[in-house]
Short mmCIF file of C-alpha atoms and ligand atoms in Angstrom, two decimals:
data_model
loop_
_atom_site.label_atom_id
_atom_site.label_comp_id
_atom_site.label_asym_id
_atom_site.label_seq_id
_atom_site.Cartn_x
_atom_site.Cartn_y
_atom_site.Cartn_z
CA MET J 5 0.00 0.00 0.00
CA ASP J 6 2.92 2.27 0.67
CA ASN J 7 4.18 1.57 -2.82
CA ARG J 8 0.93 2.57 -4.29
CA GLU J 9 0.90 5.88 -2.50
CA ASP J 10 4.51 6.54 -3.42
CA SER J 11 4.04 5.77 -7.08
CA GLY J 12 0.96 7.99 -7.15
CA ALA J 13 2.90 10.86 -5.65
CA ALA J 14 5.77 10.36 -8.05
CA ALA J 15 3.42 10.28 -11.01
CA GLU J 16 1.92 13.58 -9.96
CA VAL J 17 5.28 15.23 -9.57
CA ASP J 18 6.11 14.00 -13.06
CA ALA J 19 2.83 15.33 -14.36
CA GLU J 20 3.63 18.70 -12.86
CA LYS J 21 7.04 18.74 -14.52
CA SER J 22 5.82 17.74 -17.95
CA SER J 23 2.67 19.86 -18.03
CA GLY J 24 4.60 22.99 -17.11
CA SER J 25 3.07 25.55 -14.79
CA SER J 26 2.92 28.20 -17.53
CA ASN J 27 0.40 26.27 -19.57
CA PRO J 28 -3.07 27.37 -18.50
CA ASP J 29 -4.70 24.58 -20.54
CA SER J 30 -2.92 21.82 -18.66
CA ASP J 31 -4.97 19.35 -16.68
CA ASP J 32 -5.97 21.33 -13.60
CA GLU J 33 -6.36 18.37 -11.33
CA ALA J 34 -2.99 16.84 -12.12
CA GLY J 35 -1.36 20.25 -11.95
CA ALA J 36 -2.95 21.08 -8.63
CA SER J 37 -2.03 17.74 -7.06
CA GLY J 38 1.48 18.07 -8.43
CA GLN J 39 1.63 21.50 -6.87
CA SER J 40 0.56 20.12 -3.54
CA GLU J 41 3.18 17.39 -3.75
CA MET J 42 5.80 20.02 -4.49
CA ASP J 43 4.60 22.05 -1.49
CA PHE J 44 4.69 18.92 0.58
CA LEU J 45 8.26 18.13 -0.45
CA ARG J 46 9.37 21.72 0.03
CA ASN J 47 7.87 21.80 3.51
CA LEU J 48 9.35 18.44 4.30
CA PHE J 49 12.85 19.49 3.33
CA SER J 50 12.72 22.92 4.88
CA ARG J 51 11.37 21.60 8.17
CA THR J 52 13.57 18.51 8.27
CA LEU J 53 16.74 20.39 7.47
CA GLY J 54 15.78 23.53 9.34
CA LEU J 55 15.95 25.52 6.11
CA GLY J 56 12.62 27.25 6.55
CA SER J 57 13.14 30.81 5.47
CA GLU J 58 9.40 31.45 5.37
CA LYS J 59 7.95 31.37 8.85
CA PRO J 60 4.60 29.63 8.91
CA GLU J 61 1.69 31.74 10.04
CA LYS J 62 0.67 31.14 13.63
CA VAL J 63 -3.08 30.64 13.55
CA LEU J 64 -3.90 29.74 17.16
CA ASP J 65 -3.66 32.52 19.77
CA GLU J 66 -2.37 29.91 22.22
CA LEU J 67 -1.48 26.22 22.00
CA THR J 68 -4.26 24.96 24.26
CA LEU J 69 -7.72 23.50 23.91
CA GLU J 70 -9.02 27.02 24.59
CA GLY J 71 -6.93 28.34 21.72
CA VAL J 72 -8.36 25.67 19.42
CA SER J 73 -11.93 26.43 20.53
CA ARG J 74 -11.51 30.16 19.81
CA PHE J 75 -10.10 29.31 16.38
CA MET J 76 -13.04 26.96 15.70
CA GLN J 77 -15.47 29.78 16.46
CA SER J 78 -13.68 32.19 14.15
CA GLU J 79 -14.39 32.80 10.48
CA LYS J 80 -11.09 31.20 9.59
CA CYS J 81 -12.16 27.70 10.58
CA LYS J 82 -14.60 26.30 8.02
CA LYS J 83 -13.27 22.82 7.26
CA VAL J 84 -12.29 20.28 9.87
CA VAL J 85 -10.84 16.86 9.11
CA CYS J 86 -10.92 14.21 11.84
CA MET J 87 -8.55 11.26 11.97
CA VAL J 88 -9.72 8.59 14.38
CA GLY J 89 -8.55 5.22 15.68
CA ALA J 90 -9.38 2.42 18.08
CA GLY J 91 -9.21 4.73 21.11
CA ILE J 92 -12.57 6.31 20.25
CA SER J 93 -14.34 2.94 20.29
CA THR J 94 -12.89 1.30 23.39
CA ALA J 95 -15.49 3.04 25.55
CA ALA J 96 -18.12 1.26 23.42
CA GLY J 97 -16.64 -2.11 24.36
CA ILE J 98 -15.26 -2.74 20.89
CA PRO J 99 -12.08 -4.79 21.11
CA ASP J 100 -9.08 -3.50 19.24
CA PHE J 101 -9.32 -6.10 16.54
CA ARG J 102 -5.75 -6.31 15.36
CA SER J 103 -3.35 -4.85 17.84
CA PRO J 104 -1.30 -7.12 20.09
CA GLY J 105 -1.77 -6.76 23.82
CA THR J 106 -5.56 -7.10 23.76
CA GLY J 107 -5.22 -10.77 24.55
CA LEU J 108 -6.52 -11.47 21.10
CA TYR J 109 -3.41 -13.04 19.64
CA ALA J 110 -2.86 -15.06 22.80
CA ASN J 111 -6.18 -16.84 22.28
CA LEU J 112 -5.45 -17.98 18.77
CA GLN J 113 -3.70 -21.27 19.54
CA GLN J 114 -6.85 -23.29 19.09
CA TYR J 115 -6.96 -22.33 15.41
CA ASN J 116 -3.60 -23.96 14.51
CA LEU J 117 -2.34 -20.93 12.66
CA PRO J 118 1.20 -21.03 11.24
CA TYR J 119 1.71 -17.71 13.09
CA PRO J 120 -0.87 -15.41 14.74
CA GLU J 121 -0.98 -12.67 12.09
CA ALA J 122 -1.96 -15.22 9.44
CA ILE J 123 -5.57 -14.88 10.58
CA PHE J 124 -5.66 -11.41 8.97
CA GLU J 125 -3.63 -12.28 5.89
CA ILE J 126 -5.55 -12.42 2.66
CA SER J 127 -3.55 -15.30 1.15
CA TYR J 128 -4.11 -17.44 4.26
CA PHE J 129 -7.78 -16.46 4.45
CA LYS J 130 -8.43 -17.60 0.89
CA GLN J 131 -7.18 -21.09 1.79
CA HIS J 132 -8.47 -21.25 5.37
CA PRO J 133 -11.31 -18.83 6.11
CA GLU J 134 -12.51 -20.75 9.20
CA PRO J 135 -10.24 -19.19 11.87
CA PHE J 136 -11.13 -15.65 10.85
CA PHE J 137 -14.88 -16.30 11.07
CA ALA J 138 -14.51 -18.13 14.37
CA LEU J 139 -12.67 -15.13 15.75
CA ALA J 140 -15.22 -12.73 14.28
CA ARG J 141 -17.97 -14.67 16.08
CA GLU J 142 -16.04 -14.54 19.32
CA LEU J 143 -15.33 -10.82 19.08
CA TYR J 144 -18.58 -9.66 17.55
CA PRO J 145 -19.79 -6.80 19.74
CA GLY J 146 -23.06 -7.44 21.51
CA GLN J 147 -24.22 -3.93 20.83
CA PHE J 148 -23.14 -1.09 18.63
CA LYS J 149 -23.42 2.03 20.68
CA PRO J 150 -21.26 4.95 19.53
CA THR J 151 -19.35 6.97 22.10
CA VAL J 152 -19.49 10.65 23.05
CA CYS J 153 -16.56 11.09 20.72
CA HIS J 154 -18.48 9.69 17.73
CA TYR J 155 -21.36 12.06 18.45
CA PHE J 156 -18.97 14.99 18.77
CA ILE J 157 -17.92 14.29 15.17
CA ARG J 158 -21.60 14.12 14.24
CA LEU J 159 -22.04 17.58 15.81
CA LEU J 160 -19.15 18.88 13.72
CA LYS J 161 -21.10 17.67 10.71
CA GLU J 162 -24.33 19.30 11.85
CA LYS J 163 -22.51 22.58 12.42
CA GLY J 164 -21.25 22.42 8.84
CA LEU J 165 -17.63 22.09 9.92
CA LEU J 166 -16.83 18.49 9.03
CA LEU J 167 -14.99 18.07 5.75
CA ARG J 168 -14.25 14.38 6.32
CA CYS J 169 -13.67 11.78 8.98
CA TYR J 170 -10.79 9.39 8.26
CA THR J 171 -11.19 6.30 10.40
CA GLN J 172 -8.99 3.28 10.98
CA ASN J 173 -11.85 1.52 12.73
CA ILE J 174 -13.86 -1.24 11.10
CA ASP J 175 -16.66 -1.26 13.67
CA THR J 176 -19.13 0.93 11.68
CA LEU J 177 -19.77 3.14 14.74
CA GLU J 178 -19.27 6.33 12.73
CA ARG J 179 -22.18 5.26 10.52
CA VAL J 180 -24.29 4.27 13.52
CA ALA J 181 -23.62 7.74 14.98
CA GLY J 182 -25.12 9.34 11.86
CA LEU J 183 -22.21 10.06 9.55
CA ASP J 184 -22.96 9.31 5.90
CA GLN J 185 -20.83 7.39 3.47
CA GLU J 186 -19.87 10.75 1.97
CA ASP J 187 -18.53 12.05 5.31
CA LEU J 188 -16.29 9.04 5.78
CA VAL J 189 -13.10 7.47 4.58
CA GLU J 190 -12.90 4.03 6.18
CA ALA J 191 -9.19 3.62 5.60
CA HIS J 192 -8.98 0.04 6.84
CA GLY J 193 -12.32 -1.00 5.43
CA THR J 194 -15.52 -1.85 7.26
CA PHE J 195 -17.73 -4.71 8.40
CA PHE J 196 -20.70 -2.77 7.03
CA THR J 197 -20.52 -4.47 3.63
CA SER J 198 -18.97 -7.71 2.37
CA HIS J 199 -18.00 -9.01 -1.05
CA CYS J 200 -17.53 -12.35 -2.75
CA ILE J 201 -13.77 -12.87 -3.08
CA SER J 202 -14.01 -14.25 -6.62
CA SER J 203 -12.62 -11.51 -8.86
CA SER J 204 -15.07 -12.40 -11.61
CA CYS J 205 -18.09 -12.14 -9.28
CA ARG J 206 -17.57 -9.63 -6.42
CA LYS J 207 -21.24 -9.77 -5.41
CA GLU J 208 -21.96 -7.46 -2.47
CA TYR J 209 -23.64 -8.57 0.76
CA LYS J 210 -25.04 -6.52 3.64
CA LEU J 211 -24.08 -6.67 7.30
CA ASP J 212 -27.21 -8.58 8.36
CA TRP J 213 -26.51 -11.31 5.82
CA MET J 214 -22.92 -11.66 7.05
CA LYS J 215 -23.90 -11.55 10.70
CA GLU J 216 -26.43 -14.34 10.27
CA ARG J 217 -23.77 -16.60 8.79
CA ILE J 218 -21.13 -15.69 11.35
CA PHE J 219 -23.50 -16.62 14.17
CA SER J 220 -24.68 -19.83 12.55
CA SER J 221 -21.01 -20.90 12.37
CA LEU J 222 -21.27 -21.19 8.60
CA ILE J 223 -18.51 -20.08 6.31
CA PRO J 224 -20.26 -17.35 4.29
CA LYS J 225 -20.51 -18.59 0.70
CA CYS J 226 -21.58 -16.51 -2.29
CA GLU J 227 -25.12 -17.31 -3.42
CA LYS J 228 -24.11 -16.81 -7.02
CA CYS J 229 -20.77 -18.61 -7.30
CA GLN J 230 -20.14 -20.39 -3.99
CA SER J 231 -16.85 -18.58 -3.34
CA VAL J 232 -16.13 -17.31 0.16
CA VAL J 233 -17.61 -13.92 1.06
CA LYS J 234 -15.33 -11.62 3.07
CA PRO J 235 -16.23 -8.52 5.08
CA ASP J 236 -14.76 -5.42 3.42
CA ILE J 237 -12.09 -4.95 6.08
CA VAL J 238 -8.56 -4.54 4.78
CA PHE J 239 -6.46 -7.64 5.39
CA PHE J 240 -2.68 -7.71 5.41
CA GLY J 241 -1.67 -8.03 1.78
CA GLU J 242 -4.60 -5.99 0.48
CA ASN J 243 -4.62 -2.41 -0.75
CA LEU J 244 -6.36 0.31 1.16
CA PRO J 245 -9.67 1.35 -0.41
CA SER J 246 -9.18 3.51 -3.51
CA ARG J 247 -11.37 6.14 -1.84
CA PHE J 248 -8.57 6.73 0.67
CA PHE J 249 -6.11 7.69 -2.07
CA SER J 250 -8.58 9.59 -4.22
CA LEU J 251 -9.92 11.87 -1.46
CA MET J 252 -6.75 12.35 0.58
CA GLN J 253 -5.16 14.72 -1.96
CA ALA J 254 -7.89 17.32 -1.99
CA ASP J 255 -9.07 16.92 1.62
CA PHE J 256 -5.70 17.46 3.23
CA ARG J 257 -4.88 20.41 1.01
CA ASN J 258 -8.10 22.19 2.00
CA VAL J 259 -8.28 21.68 5.71
CA ASP J 260 -8.40 24.49 8.30
CA LEU J 261 -8.10 22.25 11.37
CA LEU J 262 -7.04 18.64 11.86
CA ILE J 263 -8.39 16.80 14.91
CA ILE J 264 -6.73 13.47 15.71
CA LEU J 265 -8.67 11.28 18.11
CA GLY J 266 -7.79 8.01 19.81
CA THR J 267 -4.98 6.84 17.59
CA SER J 268 -1.31 6.34 18.32
CA LEU J 269 -0.48 6.98 14.65
CA GLN J 270 1.50 3.77 14.29
CA VAL J 271 0.05 2.39 11.08
CA GLN J 272 1.15 3.68 7.68
CA PRO J 273 0.11 5.17 5.37
CA PHE J 274 -2.69 6.43 7.66
CA ALA J 275 -0.27 7.99 10.15
CA SER J 276 1.52 10.01 7.48
CA LEU J 277 -1.69 11.93 6.74
CA VAL J 278 -0.90 14.34 9.59
CA SER J 279 2.03 15.70 7.57
CA ARG J 280 -0.15 16.40 4.53
CA VAL J 281 -1.97 19.43 5.89
CA PRO J 282 -0.76 22.94 5.00
CA THR J 283 2.04 24.19 7.28
CA ASN J 284 -0.17 26.69 9.07
CA THR J 285 -3.07 24.31 9.73
CA PRO J 286 -3.44 23.68 13.48
CA ARG J 287 -3.48 20.05 14.63
CA LEU J 288 -5.25 18.96 17.81
CA LEU J 289 -4.49 15.56 19.30
CA ILE J 290 -6.92 14.10 21.82
CA ASN J 291 -5.41 10.82 23.01
CA LYS J 292 -4.15 8.94 26.03
CA GLU J 293 -0.56 9.82 25.19
CA LYS J 294 1.39 12.10 22.92
CA THR J 295 2.07 10.65 19.52
CA GLY J 296 3.12 11.50 16.00
CA GLU J 297 6.06 13.58 17.12
CA SER J 298 9.02 14.06 14.79
CA ASP J 299 11.50 11.30 14.80
CA PRO J 300 14.69 11.81 12.79
CA PHE J 301 14.51 8.30 11.35
CA MET J 302 10.90 8.71 10.23
CA SER J 303 11.78 12.07 8.67
CA LEU J 304 14.50 10.45 6.63
CA MET J 305 12.02 7.82 5.51
CA GLY J 306 9.78 10.55 4.16
CA PHE J 307 7.27 10.66 7.00
CA GLY J 308 8.45 14.06 8.17
CA CYS J 309 6.56 17.02 9.50
CA GLY J 310 5.74 15.23 12.71
CA MET J 311 3.80 16.82 15.53
CA ASP J 312 5.60 19.34 17.71
CA PHE J 313 3.78 20.09 20.95
CA ASP J 314 6.51 21.33 23.24
CA SER J 315 9.66 22.52 21.51
CA GLU J 316 10.49 26.20 21.29
CA LYS J 317 9.53 26.00 17.63
CA ALA J 318 6.05 24.66 18.42
CA TYR J 319 3.46 26.90 16.78
CA ARG J 320 0.36 24.91 15.82
CA ASP J 321 0.13 21.50 17.52
CA VAL J 322 -1.94 20.97 20.65
CA ALA J 323 -2.11 17.78 22.72
CA TRP J 324 -4.99 17.14 25.11
CA LEU J 325 -4.09 13.99 27.01
CA GLY J 326 -6.70 11.71 28.48
CA ASP J 327 -9.86 9.84 27.62
CA CYS J 328 -11.28 10.67 24.17
CA ASP J 329 -14.83 11.14 25.42
CA GLU J 330 -13.68 13.51 28.15
CA GLY J 331 -11.55 15.46 25.69
CA CYS J 332 -14.49 15.89 23.34
CA LEU J 333 -16.73 16.98 26.21
CA ALA J 334 -14.13 19.52 27.32
CA LEU J 335 -13.87 20.94 23.81
CA ALA J 336 -17.66 20.93 23.42
CA GLU J 337 -17.97 22.90 26.65
CA LEU J 338 -15.53 25.55 25.42
CA LEU J 339 -17.49 25.76 22.18
CA GLY J 340 -20.79 26.09 24.04
CA TRP J 341 -22.00 22.77 22.61
CA LYS J 342 -21.85 20.64 25.72
CA LYS J 343 -25.59 20.50 26.49
CA GLU J 344 -26.35 19.80 22.86
CA LEU J 345 -23.78 17.00 22.75
CA GLU J 346 -25.06 15.40 25.95
CA LYS J 347 -28.63 15.57 24.69
CA LEU J 348 -27.63 13.99 21.39
CA VAL J 349 -25.84 11.13 23.16
CA ARG J 350 -28.78 10.57 25.54
CA GLU J 351 -31.39 10.51 22.79
CA GLU J 352 -29.39 8.35 20.40
CA HIS J 353 -28.47 5.84 23.11
CA ALA J 354 -32.09 5.65 24.25
CA ALA J 355 -33.14 4.95 20.66
CA ILE J 356 -30.54 2.18 20.35
CA ASP J 357 -31.61 0.66 23.67
CA ALA J 358 -35.26 0.75 22.63
CA LYS J 359 -34.47 -0.91 19.35
CA SER J 360 -32.39 -3.68 20.92
CA SER J 361 -34.81 -4.41 23.73
CA GLN J 362 -37.56 -4.60 21.15
CA ALA J 363 -35.49 -7.07 19.17
CA VAL J 364 -34.81 -9.15 22.29
CA GLY J 365 -38.51 -8.98 23.11
CA ASP J 366 -39.41 -10.08 19.60
CA ARG J 367 -37.18 -13.09 19.98
CA ALA J 368 -37.80 -14.13 23.54
CA GLY J 369 -41.39 -13.01 23.65
CA ALA J 370 -40.76 -11.15 26.90
CA SER J 371 -38.11 -9.41 28.99
CA GLY J 372 -37.30 -6.19 27.27
CA ALA J 373 -34.38 -5.27 29.49
CA PRO J 374 -31.72 -3.30 27.63
CA SER J 375 -28.74 -5.47 26.87
CA LYS J 376 -25.44 -4.71 28.50
CA VAL J 377 -23.36 -7.27 26.66
CA ALA J 378 -21.40 -4.58 24.88
CA LYS J 379 -19.17 -4.12 27.90
CA GLN J 380 -18.21 -7.77 28.15
CA PRO J 381 -15.80 -8.98 25.51
CA ALA J 382 -16.04 -12.58 24.37
CA SER J 383 -19.09 -13.48 26.44
CA PRO J 384 -22.05 -15.45 25.13
CA LYS J 385 -23.22 -13.30 22.28
CA LYS J 386 -25.36 -15.61 20.27
CA GLN J 387 -28.42 -14.04 21.84
CA CYS J 388 -27.18 -10.54 21.22
CA PRO J 389 -29.77 -8.13 19.92
CA PRO J 390 -29.74 -8.19 16.15
CA GLY J 391 -30.12 -5.22 13.95
CA SER J 392 -28.86 -2.66 16.45
CA GLU J 393 -26.11 -1.67 14.07
CA GLU J 394 -28.39 -0.83 11.17
CA GLU J 395 -28.55 2.72 9.95
ZN1 LIG M 11 -19.54 -14.84 -6.04
#
């Protein structure tokens, strides 16, 4: 996937060279992207080597959450891009599907994998899909209830500020919280849809269809061609969705504020997005720990322009350390949105509870108590309320 991004960037730089900036009839899009790549490279070199003759404009009046909130309420802030990761879903009881340390990899012995990561490798999956689906059944969340953080992003949308939300999560909670397909780039794919893996078929299936098969312990097979059907999450060995590459160029060139939520920025090429914003665009990190800071090695590898929260040269990056939900509430309070956010969360959660207890009632014929299974990973989930994740 890195290769693909690199070759794309190189092609655009070439296009810029050959089209020539003096030719007004040249392909605008290629020219503009080429321009942005040149800006990117210029910024990268000047910042990495300390050559910056042009001082970037300081946009925030102070490098604090208060400074960010004042900027957000100004005329200058019209387009916000959010980058989010697993940290915004942990409060919803969603296990971090792939990262080590969750106990996930430790429980894989029973599947006789050649090595733990094989379970998420596309070549292994095509031969042996069983372990992946067994794991999916084990980890399937009992309930899909977005967090305060998800609804904060929804508020950004309602206020007309959200340009796009780039998510690494595959749990569909952004959609459940009311973001549309158009608002989202699901960089690592999603469980929301699935496709037949046969390249000549590629028939699409919905979440309900997939869920039914996962819980009946059946390997999902295409109704048309009998090939295996795979959720649209990105496996190791697969490219990121083309939407990621096609939207990234324009989105990150046009952004007034970048908000990074609940991600340690460890996975490329997602992590390198932070260095794609213009040099004067403020970047707010809300996370348990500081991350994304410049590292000389990463700069040499071309992932420069890291975050700078504390050095004497710091001029635009703000870190708010702690729980993502609390960080969003704190920012909402400064913006005067706190009551609105709390009301939104209350109403949406009540609607989800009502829907799931109705579903449980429909099945069991009684007992409409709201389910709490979401908080308990890997517990009996076969009776989990269906349909709660629908839009
Ligand atoms: Zn098929």
